[in-house]
Short mmCIF file of N, CA and C in Angstrom, two decimals:
data_model
loop_
_atom_site.label_atom_id
_atom_site.label_comp_id
_atom_site.label_asym_id
_atom_site.label_seq_id
_atom_site.Cartn_x
_atom_site.Cartn_y
_atom_site.Cartn_z
N LEU A 1 107.59 77.85 97.37
CA LEU A 1 107.02 79.06 96.67
C LEU A 1 106.80 80.27 97.63
N SER A 2 107.24 81.44 97.13
CA SER A 2 107.45 82.50 97.99
C SER A 2 106.72 83.65 96.87
N SER A 3 105.76 84.16 97.58
CA SER A 3 105.16 85.43 96.71
C SER A 3 105.14 86.69 97.76
N SER A 4 105.55 87.78 97.11
CA SER A 4 105.22 89.01 97.54
C SER A 4 104.47 89.89 97.58
N SER A 5 103.07 89.29 96.93
CA SER A 5 102.00 90.06 96.85
C SER A 5 101.30 90.51 98.17
N ALA A 6 100.41 91.47 97.88
CA ALA A 6 99.64 92.07 99.21
C ALA A 6 98.81 90.88 99.71
N ALA A 7 98.12 90.04 98.84
CA ALA A 7 97.33 88.99 99.26
C ALA A 7 97.97 87.97 99.96
N SER A 8 99.19 87.46 99.54
CA SER A 8 99.97 86.36 100.69
C SER A 8 100.04 87.35 102.22
N ASP A 9 100.60 88.55 102.18
CA ASP A 9 100.93 89.17 103.25
C ASP A 9 99.58 89.43 103.97
N VAL A 10 98.59 89.20 103.71
CA VAL A 10 97.44 89.36 104.45
C VAL A 10 97.12 88.02 105.20
N TYR A 11 97.36 87.00 104.57
CA TYR A 11 97.35 85.63 105.30
C TYR A 11 98.22 85.51 106.15
N LYS A 12 99.38 86.12 106.26
CA LYS A 12 100.50 86.06 107.10
C LYS A 12 100.48 86.59 108.27
N SER A 13 99.51 87.71 108.75
CA SER A 13 99.41 88.33 109.85
C SER A 13 97.85 87.85 110.18
N GLN A 14 97.45 88.37 111.21
CA GLN A 14 96.34 88.03 111.85
C GLN A 14 95.30 89.29 111.49
N LEU A 15 94.09 88.74 111.17
CA LEU A 15 93.05 89.65 110.44
C LEU A 15 92.13 89.76 111.71
N HIS A 16 91.51 91.25 111.74
CA HIS A 16 90.86 91.88 112.64
C HIS A 16 89.44 92.37 112.51
N ARG A 17 88.87 91.99 113.09
CA ARG A 17 87.11 92.80 112.54
C ARG A 17 87.24 94.27 112.91
N PRO A 18 86.27 94.97 112.23
CA PRO A 18 86.22 96.25 112.84
C PRO A 18 86.11 96.65 114.17
N LYS A 19 85.34 95.99 114.94
CA LYS A 19 85.10 96.22 116.33
C LYS A 19 86.36 96.16 117.21
N GLU A 20 86.93 94.85 116.85
CA GLU A 20 88.24 94.60 117.33
C GLU A 20 89.34 95.71 117.30
N THR A 21 89.56 95.75 115.81
CA THR A 21 90.29 97.12 115.67
C THR A 21 90.11 98.39 116.34
N ALA A 22 88.83 98.85 116.28
CA ALA A 22 88.44 100.24 116.78
C ALA A 22 88.73 100.38 118.31
N GLY A 23 88.72 98.79 119.16
CA GLY A 23 88.90 98.91 120.22
C GLY A 23 90.51 99.07 120.44
N LYS A 24 91.40 98.20 119.56
CA LYS A 24 92.61 98.48 119.79
C LYS A 24 93.48 99.85 119.59
N LEU A 25 92.67 100.60 118.68
CA LEU A 25 92.97 101.99 118.39
C LEU A 25 92.34 103.02 119.43
N GLY A 26 91.39 102.58 120.11
CA GLY A 26 90.77 103.45 121.23
C GLY A 26 89.93 104.34 120.36
N ILE A 27 89.32 104.08 119.50
CA ILE A 27 88.35 105.00 118.91
C ILE A 27 86.92 104.20 118.29
N SER A 28 86.03 105.00 118.03
CA SER A 28 84.88 104.48 117.89
C SER A 28 84.82 103.78 116.33
N LEU A 29 83.55 103.03 116.18
CA LEU A 29 83.66 102.67 114.96
C LEU A 29 82.92 103.54 113.74
N VAL A 30 82.46 104.67 114.20
CA VAL A 30 82.30 105.68 113.03
C VAL A 30 83.53 106.39 112.63
N THR A 31 84.41 106.27 113.65
CA THR A 31 85.55 107.16 113.40
C THR A 31 86.65 105.94 112.68
N LEU A 32 86.59 104.74 112.96
CA LEU A 32 87.15 103.75 112.08
C LEU A 32 86.67 103.90 110.85
N GLY A 33 85.40 104.06 110.51
CA GLY A 33 85.22 104.25 108.92
C GLY A 33 85.89 105.46 108.47
N LYS A 34 85.48 106.22 109.20
CA LYS A 34 86.19 107.65 108.87
C LYS A 34 87.51 107.56 108.28
N TRP A 35 88.19 107.05 109.09
CA TRP A 35 89.62 106.78 108.82
C TRP A 35 90.01 105.86 107.57
N THR A 36 89.04 104.85 107.46
CA THR A 36 89.07 103.85 106.23
C THR A 36 88.72 104.51 104.92
N ARG A 37 87.66 105.60 105.00
CA ARG A 37 87.66 106.30 103.88
C ARG A 37 88.70 107.20 103.47
N GLN A 38 89.25 107.95 104.66
CA GLN A 38 90.36 108.99 104.50
C GLN A 38 91.31 108.62 104.00
N GLY A 39 91.82 106.99 104.17
CA GLY A 39 93.00 106.39 103.80
C GLY A 39 94.20 106.38 104.92
N ILE A 40 93.49 106.82 106.28
CA ILE A 40 94.45 107.00 107.39
C ILE A 40 94.64 105.63 107.84
N ILE A 41 93.94 104.64 107.41
CA ILE A 41 94.05 103.08 107.72
C ILE A 41 93.56 102.28 106.69
N ASN A 42 94.27 101.16 106.30
CA ASN A 42 93.91 100.49 105.18
C ASN A 42 92.97 99.14 105.50
N SER A 43 92.10 98.77 104.67
CA SER A 43 91.18 97.69 105.31
C SER A 43 91.29 96.55 104.16
N ARG A 44 91.06 95.44 104.53
CA ARG A 44 91.01 94.46 103.47
C ARG A 44 89.47 93.89 103.28
N LYS A 45 89.18 93.49 102.16
CA LYS A 45 87.77 92.97 102.06
C LYS A 45 87.85 91.64 101.64
N ILE A 46 87.26 90.56 102.45
CA ILE A 46 87.08 89.22 101.80
C ILE A 46 85.63 88.99 101.87
N GLY A 47 85.34 88.86 100.51
CA GLY A 47 83.88 88.67 100.11
C GLY A 47 83.11 90.15 100.59
N SER A 48 82.31 90.28 101.44
CA SER A 48 81.54 91.15 101.84
C SER A 48 82.19 91.74 103.13
N ARG A 49 82.76 91.09 103.80
CA ARG A 49 83.76 91.40 105.12
C ARG A 49 84.93 92.12 105.04
N VAL A 50 84.94 93.16 106.12
CA VAL A 50 86.09 94.13 106.22
C VAL A 50 86.76 93.67 107.08
N TYR A 51 88.21 93.58 107.08
CA TYR A 51 89.15 93.24 107.90
C TYR A 51 90.57 94.30 107.79
N TYR A 52 91.15 94.00 109.06
CA TYR A 52 92.31 95.00 109.37
C TYR A 52 93.54 94.03 109.71
N THR A 53 94.56 94.25 109.08
CA THR A 53 95.96 93.40 109.73
C THR A 53 96.63 94.08 111.14
N ASP A 54 97.28 93.62 111.46
CA ASP A 54 98.24 93.85 112.55
C ASP A 54 99.08 95.22 111.94
N GLY A 55 99.60 94.99 111.00
CA GLY A 55 100.34 95.99 109.87
C GLY A 55 99.26 97.36 109.82
N ASP A 56 98.30 96.94 109.40
CA ASP A 56 97.44 98.14 108.99
C ASP A 56 97.07 99.06 110.48
N ILE A 57 96.93 98.51 111.74
CA ILE A 57 96.82 99.04 112.98
C ILE A 57 97.92 99.71 113.16
N ASN A 58 98.87 99.13 113.08
CA ASN A 58 100.37 99.78 113.56
C ASN A 58 100.74 101.11 112.78
N GLU A 59 100.47 100.79 111.39
CA GLU A 59 100.73 102.08 110.53
C GLU A 59 99.91 103.15 110.70
N ALA A 60 98.58 102.73 111.30
CA ALA A 60 97.41 103.94 110.98
C ALA A 60 97.89 104.46 112.64
N LEU A 61 98.50 103.73 113.77
CA LEU A 61 98.89 104.33 114.87
C LEU A 61 99.99 105.34 114.52
N LYS A 62 101.00 104.94 114.00
CA LYS A 62 102.05 106.03 113.44
C LYS A 62 101.62 107.48 112.61
N ASN A 63 100.68 107.12 111.66
CA ASN A 63 100.46 108.11 111.03
C ASN A 63 99.45 108.96 111.55
N ALA A 64 98.64 108.69 112.47
CA ALA A 64 97.38 109.32 113.22
C ALA A 64 98.02 110.09 114.28
N PHE A 65 99.02 109.89 114.91
CA PHE A 65 99.60 110.53 115.81
C PHE A 65 101.08 111.34 115.83
N ARG A 66 101.45 110.99 114.43
CA ARG A 66 102.46 112.16 114.10
C ARG A 66 102.39 113.47 114.26
N GLY A 67 103.57 114.14 115.01
CA GLY A 67 103.28 115.22 115.22
C GLY A 67 104.35 116.41 114.92
#
């Protein structure tokens, strides 16, 4: 069974908590929250917890530093 849904893609890549994601991006948690609300980086909610995938982080790096 192969599914191309976004949900299955989330489980294929590693999930990162906000603190770890902010550290990888070199930004504060406040800035990560702003970027998430502004759509610069996508987040995934599982229950009440927020996670970011490797793909989300890489895409945010590309978008944030485009010049």
